[in-house]
Tab-separated table of N, CA and C in Angstrom:
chain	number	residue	atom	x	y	z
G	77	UNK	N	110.949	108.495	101.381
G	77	UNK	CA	109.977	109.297	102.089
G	77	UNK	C	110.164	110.758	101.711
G	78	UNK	N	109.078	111.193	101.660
G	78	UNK	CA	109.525	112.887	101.313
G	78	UNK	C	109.689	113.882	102.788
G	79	UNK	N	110.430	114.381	102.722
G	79	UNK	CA	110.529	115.302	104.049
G	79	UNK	C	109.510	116.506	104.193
G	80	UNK	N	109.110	116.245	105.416
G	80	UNK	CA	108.462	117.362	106.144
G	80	UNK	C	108.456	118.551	105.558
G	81	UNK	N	106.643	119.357	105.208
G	81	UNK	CA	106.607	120.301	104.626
G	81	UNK	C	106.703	120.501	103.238
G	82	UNK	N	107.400	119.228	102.745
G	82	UNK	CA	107.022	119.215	101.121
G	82	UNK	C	106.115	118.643	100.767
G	83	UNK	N	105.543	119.284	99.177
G	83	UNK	CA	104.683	118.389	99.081
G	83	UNK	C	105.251	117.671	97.753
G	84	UNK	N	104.268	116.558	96.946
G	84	UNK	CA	104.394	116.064	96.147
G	84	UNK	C	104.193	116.750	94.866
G	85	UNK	N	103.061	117.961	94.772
G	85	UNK	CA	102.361	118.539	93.723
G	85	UNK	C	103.819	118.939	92.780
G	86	UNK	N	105.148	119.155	92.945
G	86	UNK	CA	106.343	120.033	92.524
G	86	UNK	C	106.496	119.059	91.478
G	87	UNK	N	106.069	117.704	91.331
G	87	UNK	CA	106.251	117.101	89.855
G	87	UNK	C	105.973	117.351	88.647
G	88	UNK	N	106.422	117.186	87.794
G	88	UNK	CA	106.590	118.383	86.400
G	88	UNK	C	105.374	116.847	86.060
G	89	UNK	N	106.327	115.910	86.309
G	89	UNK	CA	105.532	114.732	85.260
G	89	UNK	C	105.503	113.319	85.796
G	90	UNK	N	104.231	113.404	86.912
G	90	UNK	CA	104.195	112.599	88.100
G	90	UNK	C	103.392	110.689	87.480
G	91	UNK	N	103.831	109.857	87.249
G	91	UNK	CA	103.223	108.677	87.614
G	91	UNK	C	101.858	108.341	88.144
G	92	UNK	N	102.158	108.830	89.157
G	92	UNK	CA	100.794	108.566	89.938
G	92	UNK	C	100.707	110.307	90.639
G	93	UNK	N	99.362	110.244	90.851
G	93	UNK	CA	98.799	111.756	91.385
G	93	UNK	C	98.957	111.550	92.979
G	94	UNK	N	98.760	112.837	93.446
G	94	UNK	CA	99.089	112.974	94.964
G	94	UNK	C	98.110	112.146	95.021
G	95	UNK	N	96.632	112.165	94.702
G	95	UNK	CA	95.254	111.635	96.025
G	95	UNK	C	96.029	110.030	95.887
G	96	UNK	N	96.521	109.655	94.617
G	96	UNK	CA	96.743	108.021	94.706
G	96	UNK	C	97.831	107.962	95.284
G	97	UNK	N	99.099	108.051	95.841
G	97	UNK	CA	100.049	108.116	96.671
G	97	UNK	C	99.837	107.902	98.324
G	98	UNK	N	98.559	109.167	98.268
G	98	UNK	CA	98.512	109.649	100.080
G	98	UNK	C	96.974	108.756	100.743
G	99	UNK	N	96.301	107.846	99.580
G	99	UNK	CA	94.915	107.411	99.818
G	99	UNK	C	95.585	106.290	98.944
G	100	UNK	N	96.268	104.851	99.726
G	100	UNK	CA	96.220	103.815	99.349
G	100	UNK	C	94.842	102.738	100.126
G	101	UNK	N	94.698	101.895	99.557
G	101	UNK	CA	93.808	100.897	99.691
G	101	UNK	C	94.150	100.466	101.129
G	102	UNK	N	95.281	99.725	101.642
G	102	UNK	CA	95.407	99.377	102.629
G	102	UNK	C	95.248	100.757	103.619
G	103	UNK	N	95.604	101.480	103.565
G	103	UNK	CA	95.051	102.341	104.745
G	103	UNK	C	93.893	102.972	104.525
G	104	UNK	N	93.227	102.868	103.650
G	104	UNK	CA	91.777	103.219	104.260
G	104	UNK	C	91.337	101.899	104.985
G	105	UNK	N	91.986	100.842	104.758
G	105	UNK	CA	91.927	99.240	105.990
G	105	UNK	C	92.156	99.174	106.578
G	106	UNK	N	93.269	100.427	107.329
G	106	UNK	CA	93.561	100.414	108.773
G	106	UNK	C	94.853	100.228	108.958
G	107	UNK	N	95.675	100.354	107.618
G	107	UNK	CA	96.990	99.093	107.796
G	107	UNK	C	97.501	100.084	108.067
G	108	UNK	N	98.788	100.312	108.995
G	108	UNK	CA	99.785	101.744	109.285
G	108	UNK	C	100.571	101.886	108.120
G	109	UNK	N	100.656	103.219	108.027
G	109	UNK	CA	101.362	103.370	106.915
G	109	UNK	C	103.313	102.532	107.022
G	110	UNK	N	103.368	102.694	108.149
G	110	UNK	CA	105.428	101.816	108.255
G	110	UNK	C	104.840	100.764	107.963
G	111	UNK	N	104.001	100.065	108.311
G	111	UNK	CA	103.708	98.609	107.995
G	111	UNK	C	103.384	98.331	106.134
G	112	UNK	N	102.590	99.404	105.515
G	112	UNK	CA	102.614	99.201	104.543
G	112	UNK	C	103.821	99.752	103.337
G	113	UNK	N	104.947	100.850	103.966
G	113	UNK	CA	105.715	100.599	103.119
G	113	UNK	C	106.709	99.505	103.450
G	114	UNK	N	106.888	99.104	104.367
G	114	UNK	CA	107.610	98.181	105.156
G	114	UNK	C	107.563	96.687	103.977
G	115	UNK	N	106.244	96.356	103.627
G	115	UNK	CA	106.021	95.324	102.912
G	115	UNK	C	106.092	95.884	101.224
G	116	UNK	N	106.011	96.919	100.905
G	116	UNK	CA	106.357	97.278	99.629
G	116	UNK	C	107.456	96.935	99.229
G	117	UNK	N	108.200	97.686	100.143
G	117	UNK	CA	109.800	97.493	99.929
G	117	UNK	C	110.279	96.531	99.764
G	118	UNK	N	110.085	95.274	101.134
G	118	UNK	CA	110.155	94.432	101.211
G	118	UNK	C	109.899	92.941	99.516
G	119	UNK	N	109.010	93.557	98.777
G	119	UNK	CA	108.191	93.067	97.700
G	119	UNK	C	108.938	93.893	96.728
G	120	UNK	N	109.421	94.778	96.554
G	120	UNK	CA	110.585	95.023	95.555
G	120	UNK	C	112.015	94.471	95.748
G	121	UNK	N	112.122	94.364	96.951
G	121	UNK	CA	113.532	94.016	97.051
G	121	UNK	C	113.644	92.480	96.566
G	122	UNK	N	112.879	91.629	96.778
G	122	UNK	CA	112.514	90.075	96.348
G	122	UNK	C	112.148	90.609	94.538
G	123	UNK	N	111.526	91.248	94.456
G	123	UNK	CA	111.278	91.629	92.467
G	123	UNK	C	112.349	91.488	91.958
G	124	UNK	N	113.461	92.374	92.920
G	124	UNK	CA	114.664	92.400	91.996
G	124	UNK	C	115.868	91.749	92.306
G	125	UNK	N	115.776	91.309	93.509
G	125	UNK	CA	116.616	89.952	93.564
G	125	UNK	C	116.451	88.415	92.664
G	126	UNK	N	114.670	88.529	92.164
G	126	UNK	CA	114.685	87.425	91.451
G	126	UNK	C	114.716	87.833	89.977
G	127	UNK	N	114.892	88.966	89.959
G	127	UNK	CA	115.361	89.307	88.303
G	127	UNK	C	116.730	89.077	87.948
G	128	UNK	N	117.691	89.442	88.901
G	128	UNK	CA	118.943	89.320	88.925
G	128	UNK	C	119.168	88.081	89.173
G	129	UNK	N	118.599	86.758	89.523
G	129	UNK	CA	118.964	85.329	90.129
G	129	UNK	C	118.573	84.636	88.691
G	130	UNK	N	117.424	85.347	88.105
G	130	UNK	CA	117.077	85.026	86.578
G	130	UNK	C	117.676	85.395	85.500
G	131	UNK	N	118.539	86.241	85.645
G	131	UNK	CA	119.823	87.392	84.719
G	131	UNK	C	118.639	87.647	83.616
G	132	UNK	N	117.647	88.216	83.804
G	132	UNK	CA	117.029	89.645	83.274
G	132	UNK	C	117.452	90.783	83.094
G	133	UNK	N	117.036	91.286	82.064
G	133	UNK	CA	117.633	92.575	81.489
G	133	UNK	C	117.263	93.956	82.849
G	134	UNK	N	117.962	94.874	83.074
G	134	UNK	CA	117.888	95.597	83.759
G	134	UNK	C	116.241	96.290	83.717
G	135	UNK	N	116.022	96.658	82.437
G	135	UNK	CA	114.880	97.128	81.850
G	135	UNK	C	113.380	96.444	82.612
G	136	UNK	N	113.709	95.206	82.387
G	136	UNK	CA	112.817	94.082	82.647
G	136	UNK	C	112.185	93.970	84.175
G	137	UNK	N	113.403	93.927	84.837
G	137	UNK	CA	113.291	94.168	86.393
G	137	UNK	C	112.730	95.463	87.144
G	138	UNK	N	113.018	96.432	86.164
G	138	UNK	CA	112.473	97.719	86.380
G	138	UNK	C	111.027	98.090	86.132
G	139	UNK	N	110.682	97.089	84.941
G	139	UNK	CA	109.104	97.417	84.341
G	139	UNK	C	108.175	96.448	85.284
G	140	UNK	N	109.330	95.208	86.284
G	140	UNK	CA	108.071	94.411	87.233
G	140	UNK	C	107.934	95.326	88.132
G	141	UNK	N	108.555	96.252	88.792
G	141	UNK	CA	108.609	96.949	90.042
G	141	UNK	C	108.056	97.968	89.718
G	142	UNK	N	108.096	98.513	88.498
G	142	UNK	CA	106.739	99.136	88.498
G	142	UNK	C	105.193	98.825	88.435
G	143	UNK	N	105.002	97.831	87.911
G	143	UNK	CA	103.515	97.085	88.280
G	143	UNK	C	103.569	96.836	89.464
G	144	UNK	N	104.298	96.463	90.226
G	144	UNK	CA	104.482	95.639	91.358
G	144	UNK	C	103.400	96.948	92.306
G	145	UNK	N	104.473	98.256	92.161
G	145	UNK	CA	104.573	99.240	92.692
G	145	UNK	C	102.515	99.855	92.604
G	146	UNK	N	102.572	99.885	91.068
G	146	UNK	CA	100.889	100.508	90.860
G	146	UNK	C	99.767	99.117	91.153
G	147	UNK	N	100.322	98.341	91.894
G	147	UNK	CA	99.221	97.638	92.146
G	147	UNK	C	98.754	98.304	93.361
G	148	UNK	N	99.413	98.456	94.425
G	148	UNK	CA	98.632	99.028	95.554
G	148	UNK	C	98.539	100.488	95.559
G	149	UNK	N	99.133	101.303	94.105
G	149	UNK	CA	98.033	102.688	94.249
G	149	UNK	C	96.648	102.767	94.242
G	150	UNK	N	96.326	104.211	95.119
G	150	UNK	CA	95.079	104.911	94.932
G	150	UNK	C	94.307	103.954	95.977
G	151	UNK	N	92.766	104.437	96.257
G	151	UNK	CA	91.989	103.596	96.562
G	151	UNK	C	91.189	102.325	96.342
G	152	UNK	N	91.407	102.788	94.735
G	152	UNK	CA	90.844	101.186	94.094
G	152	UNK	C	92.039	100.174	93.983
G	153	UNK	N	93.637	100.007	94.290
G	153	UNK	CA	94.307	99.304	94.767
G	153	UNK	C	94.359	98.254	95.379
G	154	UNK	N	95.104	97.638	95.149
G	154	UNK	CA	95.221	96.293	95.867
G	154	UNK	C	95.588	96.606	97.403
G	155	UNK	N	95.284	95.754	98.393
G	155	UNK	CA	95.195	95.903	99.993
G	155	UNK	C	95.969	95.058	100.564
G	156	UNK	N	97.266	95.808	101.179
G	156	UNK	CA	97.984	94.808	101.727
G	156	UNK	C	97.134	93.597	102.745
G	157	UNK	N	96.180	94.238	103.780
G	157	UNK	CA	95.603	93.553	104.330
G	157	UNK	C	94.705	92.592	103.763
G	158	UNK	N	93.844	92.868	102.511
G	158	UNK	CA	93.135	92.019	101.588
G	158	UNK	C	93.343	90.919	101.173
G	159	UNK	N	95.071	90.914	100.379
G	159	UNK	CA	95.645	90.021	99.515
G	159	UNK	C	96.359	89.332	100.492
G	160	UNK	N	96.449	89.476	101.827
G	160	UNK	CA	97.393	88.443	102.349
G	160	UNK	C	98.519	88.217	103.138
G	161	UNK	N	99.165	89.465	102.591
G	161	UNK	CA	101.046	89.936	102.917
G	161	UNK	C	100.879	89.883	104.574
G	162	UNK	N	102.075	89.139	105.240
G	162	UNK	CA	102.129	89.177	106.337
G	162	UNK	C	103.519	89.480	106.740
């Protein structure tokens, strides 16, 4: 989480842009934001427990959690509430 009063803009060489960070799909659906990182996390932590149960290269596990991760950026994103996640 970033602390209070900062913003995101201080990235030299950002991934994703502030509007896609702070305007995910599931909350323009209503979903609370604890609830939706709650299940992110939740969905990385299983990414990389089954990379490591698969003895995948470190690399490997890192490049699913990042898709994993840009699926529910921005508004055109995938929706926690949409796809299912309970």
């Amino acid at each position: 989480m970033i602390p209070e009063g900062e913003t995101l803009s201080s990235l030299s060489n950002p991934l994703a842009t502030v509007e896609q960070l702070s305007n995910s799909s599931s909350s323009l659906d209503g979903v609370p934001p604890s609830l939706e990182s709650s299940i992110r996390f939740a969905g990385l932590q299983i990414t990389q427990a089954a990379g490591i149960l698969l003895r995948m290269p470190q690399e490997i596990i890192a490049q699913a959690m990042v898709i994993f991760t840009r699926f529910y950026l921005g508004p055109e994103g995938g929706s926690v509430r949409k796809n299912g996640a309970k």
